[in-house]
Amino acid sequence: MKKTFKRPEWDEYFIQIAHVVKTRSNCIRGRVGALIVKNKQILATGYNGTPSGIKNCFEGGCKRCWNRQTGKLKSGEKKDTCICLHAEQNALLQAAYHGISTNGADMYLTDSPCLQCAKMIINSGIKKIIAEKEFSDPLGTQLLKQAGVKLVILKR
């Protein structure tokens, strides 16, 4: 007698894990999770927030996020003063910190990457991005396409 189990497909499985990863985010502006996967093995994870050892964003660690949240700054203003790292950046940095190659890997994201992260993803050798939803930065998407990095938006 066989017992059947409902198992998620691989993409759904890794996106679900990315949602768990994003719960560690300390950014008050939003939560994003990232996984770097190769051969169905998780190489690194990342979530957005302040650098290690810096006061959490939700505790006032990032003045730009705080000013944006309280209406003192408009969307897009003074982005260069934000000290928070994006989930993609943290995942790539974790892989580098531990000496893990990302060349040829896939990245799973709860949101598609911005332009800055797209540049890092391209140069890290990531070949495919699977995201749950599209971020409002068409420049990042265009750059990924030009570089031949496949971007898949999951339909849920």
PDB file of C-alpha atoms in Angstrom:
ATOM      1  CA  MET A   1       0.000   0.000   0.000  1.00  0.00           C
ATOM      2  CA  LYS A   2       1.339   3.427  -0.991  1.00  0.00           C
ATOM      3  CA  LYS A   3       0.740   6.579   0.950  1.00  0.00           C
ATOM      4  CA  THR A   4       0.761   9.762  -1.099  1.00  0.00           C
ATOM      5  CA  PHE A   5       2.026  13.064   0.191  1.00  0.00           C
ATOM      6  CA  LYS A   6       1.395  16.554  -1.054  1.00  0.00           C
ATOM      7  CA  ARG A   7       4.854  17.934  -1.669  1.00  0.00           C
ATOM      8  CA  PRO A   8       5.569  21.393  -3.066  1.00  0.00           C
ATOM      9  CA  GLU A   9       7.403  21.691  -6.360  1.00  0.00           C
ATOM     10  CA  TRP A  10      11.020  22.838  -5.933  1.00  0.00           C
ATOM     11  CA  ASP A  11      10.374  26.485  -6.829  1.00  0.00           C
ATOM     12  CA  GLU A  12       7.469  26.698  -4.391  1.00  0.00           C
ATOM     13  CA  TYR A  13       9.528  24.974  -1.703  1.00  0.00           C
ATOM     14  CA  PHE A  14      12.403  27.450  -1.984  1.00  0.00           C
ATOM     15  CA  ILE A  15      10.072  30.473  -2.151  1.00  0.00           C
ATOM     16  CA  GLN A  16       8.406  29.266   1.056  1.00  0.00           C
ATOM     17  CA  ILE A  17      11.832  29.109   2.703  1.00  0.00           C
ATOM     18  CA  ALA A  18      12.586  32.637   1.445  1.00  0.00           C
ATOM     19  CA  HIS A  19       9.444  33.773   3.273  1.00  0.00           C
ATOM     20  CA  VAL A  20      10.746  32.252   6.497  1.00  0.00           C
ATOM     21  CA  VAL A  21      14.143  33.912   5.938  1.00  0.00           C
ATOM     22  CA  LYS A  22      12.526  37.347   5.501  1.00  0.00           C
ATOM     23  CA  THR A  23      11.024  37.118   9.003  1.00  0.00           C
ATOM     24  CA  ARG A  24      14.538  37.884  10.314  1.00  0.00           C
ATOM     25  CA  SER A  25      14.559  41.263   8.532  1.00  0.00           C
ATOM     26  CA  ASN A  26      14.944  44.275  10.784  1.00  0.00           C
ATOM     27  CA  CYS A  27      14.074  46.925   8.185  1.00  0.00           C
ATOM     28  CA  ILE A  28      11.002  49.043   8.949  1.00  0.00           C
ATOM     29  CA  ARG A  29      10.388  49.782   5.248  1.00  0.00           C
ATOM     30  CA  GLY A  30       9.701  46.210   4.190  1.00  0.00           C
ATOM     31  CA  ARG A  31      10.828  42.624   4.448  1.00  0.00           C
ATOM     32  CA  VAL A  32      12.543  40.644   1.706  1.00  0.00           C
ATOM     33  CA  GLY A  33      14.068  37.167   1.754  1.00  0.00           C
ATOM     34  CA  ALA A  34      16.655  35.585  -0.550  1.00  0.00           C
ATOM     35  CA  LEU A  35      18.139  32.136  -1.074  1.00  0.00           C
ATOM     36  CA  ILE A  36      21.014  31.060  -3.267  1.00  0.00           C
ATOM     37  CA  VAL A  37      20.477  27.502  -4.468  1.00  0.00           C
ATOM     38  CA  LYS A  38      22.562  25.156  -6.589  1.00  0.00           C
ATOM     39  CA  ASN A  39      21.622  21.585  -7.468  1.00  0.00           C
ATOM     40  CA  LYS A  40      18.615  21.833  -5.101  1.00  0.00           C
ATOM     41  CA  GLN A  41      20.923  22.675  -2.168  1.00  0.00           C
ATOM     42  CA  ILE A  42      20.745  25.962  -0.274  1.00  0.00           C
ATOM     43  CA  LEU A  43      24.133  27.701  -0.360  1.00  0.00           C
ATOM     44  CA  ALA A  44      23.266  30.929   1.476  1.00  0.00           C
ATOM     45  CA  THR A  45      20.350  33.006   2.698  1.00  0.00           C
ATOM     46  CA  GLY A  46      19.843  36.721   3.181  1.00  0.00           C
ATOM     47  CA  TYR A  47      17.317  39.221   4.424  1.00  0.00           C
ATOM     48  CA  ASN A  48      17.275  42.999   4.379  1.00  0.00           C
ATOM     49  CA  GLY A  49      18.378  45.166   7.267  1.00  0.00           C
ATOM     50  CA  THR A  50      21.276  46.940   8.903  1.00  0.00           C
ATOM     51  CA  PRO A  51      24.819  45.503   8.828  1.00  0.00           C
ATOM     52  CA  SER A  52      25.916  43.104  11.573  1.00  0.00           C
ATOM     53  CA  GLY A  53      26.758  44.857  14.812  1.00  0.00           C
ATOM     54  CA  ILE A  54      24.749  47.982  13.919  1.00  0.00           C
ATOM     55  CA  LYS A  55      21.570  48.908  15.758  1.00  0.00           C
ATOM     56  CA  ASN A  56      18.528  47.374  14.077  1.00  0.00           C
ATOM     57  CA  CYS A  57      16.628  49.525  11.614  1.00  0.00           C
ATOM     58  CA  PHE A  58      13.436  49.217  13.689  1.00  0.00           C
ATOM     59  CA  GLU A  59      15.409  50.532  16.694  1.00  0.00           C
ATOM     60  CA  GLY A  60      16.465  53.646  14.767  1.00  0.00           C
ATOM     61  CA  GLY A  61      19.692  52.214  13.317  1.00  0.00           C
ATOM     62  CA  CYS A  62      18.959  53.605   9.847  1.00  0.00           C
ATOM     63  CA  LYS A  63      18.021  57.265   9.942  1.00  0.00           C
ATOM     64  CA  ARG A  64      16.989  57.266   6.269  1.00  0.00           C
ATOM     65  CA  CYS A  65      14.454  54.465   6.793  1.00  0.00           C
ATOM     66  CA  TRP A  66      13.170  56.185   9.929  1.00  0.00           C
ATOM     67  CA  ASN A  67      12.765  59.517   8.106  1.00  0.00           C
ATOM     68  CA  ARG A  68      11.048  57.768   5.192  1.00  0.00           C
ATOM     69  CA  GLN A  69       8.694  55.909   7.539  1.00  0.00           C
ATOM     70  CA  THR A  70       7.752  59.081   9.418  1.00  0.00           C
ATOM     71  CA  GLY A  71       7.115  61.061   6.223  1.00  0.00           C
ATOM     72  CA  LYS A  72      10.170  63.334   6.461  1.00  0.00           C
ATOM     73  CA  LEU A  73      11.447  61.926   3.151  1.00  0.00           C
ATOM     74  CA  LYS A  74       9.590  60.972  -0.002  1.00  0.00           C
ATOM     75  CA  SER A  75      10.012  57.652  -1.776  1.00  0.00           C
ATOM     76  CA  GLY A  76      13.306  57.593  -3.671  1.00  0.00           C
ATOM     77  CA  GLU A  77      14.858  60.543  -1.807  1.00  0.00           C
ATOM     78  CA  LYS A  78      18.370  60.178  -0.359  1.00  0.00           C
ATOM     79  CA  LYS A  79      18.616  56.448  -1.101  1.00  0.00           C
ATOM     80  CA  ASP A  80      22.389  56.781  -0.839  1.00  0.00           C
ATOM     81  CA  THR A  81      22.071  57.505   2.903  1.00  0.00           C
ATOM     82  CA  CYS A  82      20.282  54.230   3.718  1.00  0.00           C
ATOM     83  CA  ILE A  83      22.593  51.877   5.629  1.00  0.00           C
ATOM     84  CA  CYS A  84      20.374  48.808   5.215  1.00  0.00           C
ATOM     85  CA  LEU A  85      21.532  45.984   2.975  1.00  0.00           C
ATOM     86  CA  HIS A  86      19.161  44.256   0.581  1.00  0.00           C
ATOM     87  CA  ALA A  87      18.374  40.556   0.975  1.00  0.00           C
ATOM     88  CA  GLU A  88      20.199  39.745  -2.273  1.00  0.00           C
ATOM     89  CA  GLN A  89      23.310  41.577  -1.077  1.00  0.00           C
ATOM     90  CA  ASN A  90      23.288  39.752   2.255  1.00  0.00           C
ATOM     91  CA  ALA A  91      22.892  36.347   0.585  1.00  0.00           C
ATOM     92  CA  LEU A  92      25.792  37.065  -1.779  1.00  0.00           C
ATOM     93  CA  LEU A  93      27.933  38.378   1.080  1.00  0.00           C
ATOM     94  CA  GLN A  94      27.186  35.317   3.220  1.00  0.00           C
ATOM     95  CA  ALA A  95      28.285  33.048   0.379  1.00  0.00           C
ATOM     96  CA  ALA A  96      31.497  35.080  -0.044  1.00  0.00           C
ATOM     97  CA  TYR A  97      32.133  35.161   3.726  1.00  0.00           C
ATOM     98  CA  HIS A  98      31.981  31.372   3.823  1.00  0.00           C
ATOM     99  CA  GLY A  99      33.940  30.885   0.591  1.00  0.00           C
ATOM    100  CA  ILE A 100      31.025  29.438  -1.380  1.00  0.00           C
ATOM    101  CA  SER A 101      30.948  29.944  -5.142  1.00  0.00           C
ATOM    102  CA  THR A 102      27.673  31.286  -6.533  1.00  0.00           C
ATOM    103  CA  ASN A 103      28.682  30.729 -10.153  1.00  0.00           C
ATOM    104  CA  GLY A 104      25.876  28.918 -11.977  1.00  0.00           C
ATOM    105  CA  ALA A 105      23.485  29.060  -9.018  1.00  0.00           C
ATOM    106  CA  ASP A 106      19.863  30.205  -8.856  1.00  0.00           C
ATOM    107  CA  MET A 107      18.485  32.869  -6.546  1.00  0.00           C
ATOM    108  CA  TYR A 108      15.022  32.729  -4.994  1.00  0.00           C
ATOM    109  CA  LEU A 109      13.519  36.056  -3.917  1.00  0.00           C
ATOM    110  CA  THR A 110      10.300  37.280  -2.416  1.00  0.00           C
ATOM    111  CA  ASP A 111      10.679  40.403  -4.663  1.00  0.00           C
ATOM    112  CA  SER A 112      12.619  40.806  -7.899  1.00  0.00           C
ATOM    113  CA  PRO A 113      15.899  42.748  -7.622  1.00  0.00           C
ATOM    114  CA  CYS A 114      16.553  46.455  -7.917  1.00  0.00           C
ATOM    115  CA  LEU A 115      19.197  47.823 -10.291  1.00  0.00           C
ATOM    116  CA  GLN A 116      21.982  47.775  -7.682  1.00  0.00           C
ATOM    117  CA  CYS A 117      21.293  44.158  -6.731  1.00  0.00           C
ATOM    118  CA  ALA A 118      20.915  43.157 -10.384  1.00  0.00           C
ATOM    119  CA  LYS A 119      24.488  44.337 -11.026  1.00  0.00           C
ATOM    120  CA  MET A 120      25.804  42.261  -8.128  1.00  0.00           C
ATOM    121  CA  ILE A 121      23.787  39.211  -9.157  1.00  0.00           C
ATOM    122  CA  ILE A 122      25.149  39.386 -12.697  1.00  0.00           C
ATOM    123  CA  ASN A 123      28.774  39.613 -11.558  1.00  0.00           C
ATOM    124  CA  SER A 124      28.311  36.818  -8.992  1.00  0.00           C
ATOM    125  CA  GLY A 125      27.484  34.308 -11.734  1.00  0.00           C
ATOM    126  CA  ILE A 126      23.850  33.714 -10.748  1.00  0.00           C
ATOM    127  CA  LYS A 127      22.132  32.336 -13.864  1.00  0.00           C
ATOM    128  CA  LYS A 128      18.460  32.381 -12.900  1.00  0.00           C
ATOM    129  CA  ILE A 129      16.247  34.326 -10.509  1.00  0.00           C
ATOM    130  CA  ILE A 130      12.921  32.993  -9.341  1.00  0.00           C
ATOM    131  CA  ALA A 131      10.889  35.724  -7.644  1.00  0.00           C
ATOM    132  CA  GLU A 132       7.434  35.766  -6.170  1.00  0.00           C
ATOM    133  CA  LYS A 133       6.587  39.260  -7.299  1.00  0.00           C
ATOM    134  CA  GLU A 134       8.057  41.969  -9.457  1.00  0.00           C
ATOM    135  CA  PHE A 135       9.743  44.932  -7.816  1.00  0.00           C
ATOM    136  CA  SER A 136       9.026  48.345  -9.286  1.00  0.00           C
ATOM    137  CA  ASP A 137      12.507  48.814 -10.803  1.00  0.00           C
ATOM    138  CA  PRO A 138      12.402  48.104 -14.544  1.00  0.00           C
ATOM    139  CA  LEU A 139      16.096  49.031 -14.867  1.00  0.00           C
ATOM    140  CA  GLY A 140      17.122  46.023 -12.785  1.00  0.00           C
ATOM    141  CA  THR A 141      14.926  43.738 -14.874  1.00  0.00           C
ATOM    142  CA  GLN A 142      16.288  45.179 -18.141  1.00  0.00           C
ATOM    143  CA  LEU A 143      19.884  44.761 -17.025  1.00  0.00           C
ATOM    144  CA  LEU A 144      19.332  41.138 -16.017  1.00  0.00           C
ATOM    145  CA  LYS A 145      17.817  40.440 -19.426  1.00  0.00           C
ATOM    146  CA  GLN A 146      20.756  42.109 -21.231  1.00  0.00           C
ATOM    147  CA  ALA A 147      23.187  39.957 -19.234  1.00  0.00           C
ATOM    148  CA  GLY A 148      21.292  36.748 -19.975  1.00  0.00           C
ATOM    149  CA  VAL A 149      20.145  36.145 -16.409  1.00  0.00           C
ATOM    150  CA  LYS A 150      16.728  34.518 -16.580  1.00  0.00           C
ATOM    151  CA  LEU A 151      14.042  36.110 -14.386  1.00  0.00           C
ATOM    152  CA  VAL A 152      10.967  34.032 -13.594  1.00  0.00           C
ATOM    153  CA  ILE A 153       8.035  35.577 -11.716  1.00  0.00           C
ATOM    154  CA  LEU A 154       6.077  32.791 -10.047  1.00  0.00           C
ATOM    155  CA  LYS A 155       2.375  32.716 -10.694  1.00  0.00           C
ATOM    156  CA  ARG A 156       0.622  31.794  -7.438  1.00  0.00           C
TER     157      ARG A 156
END
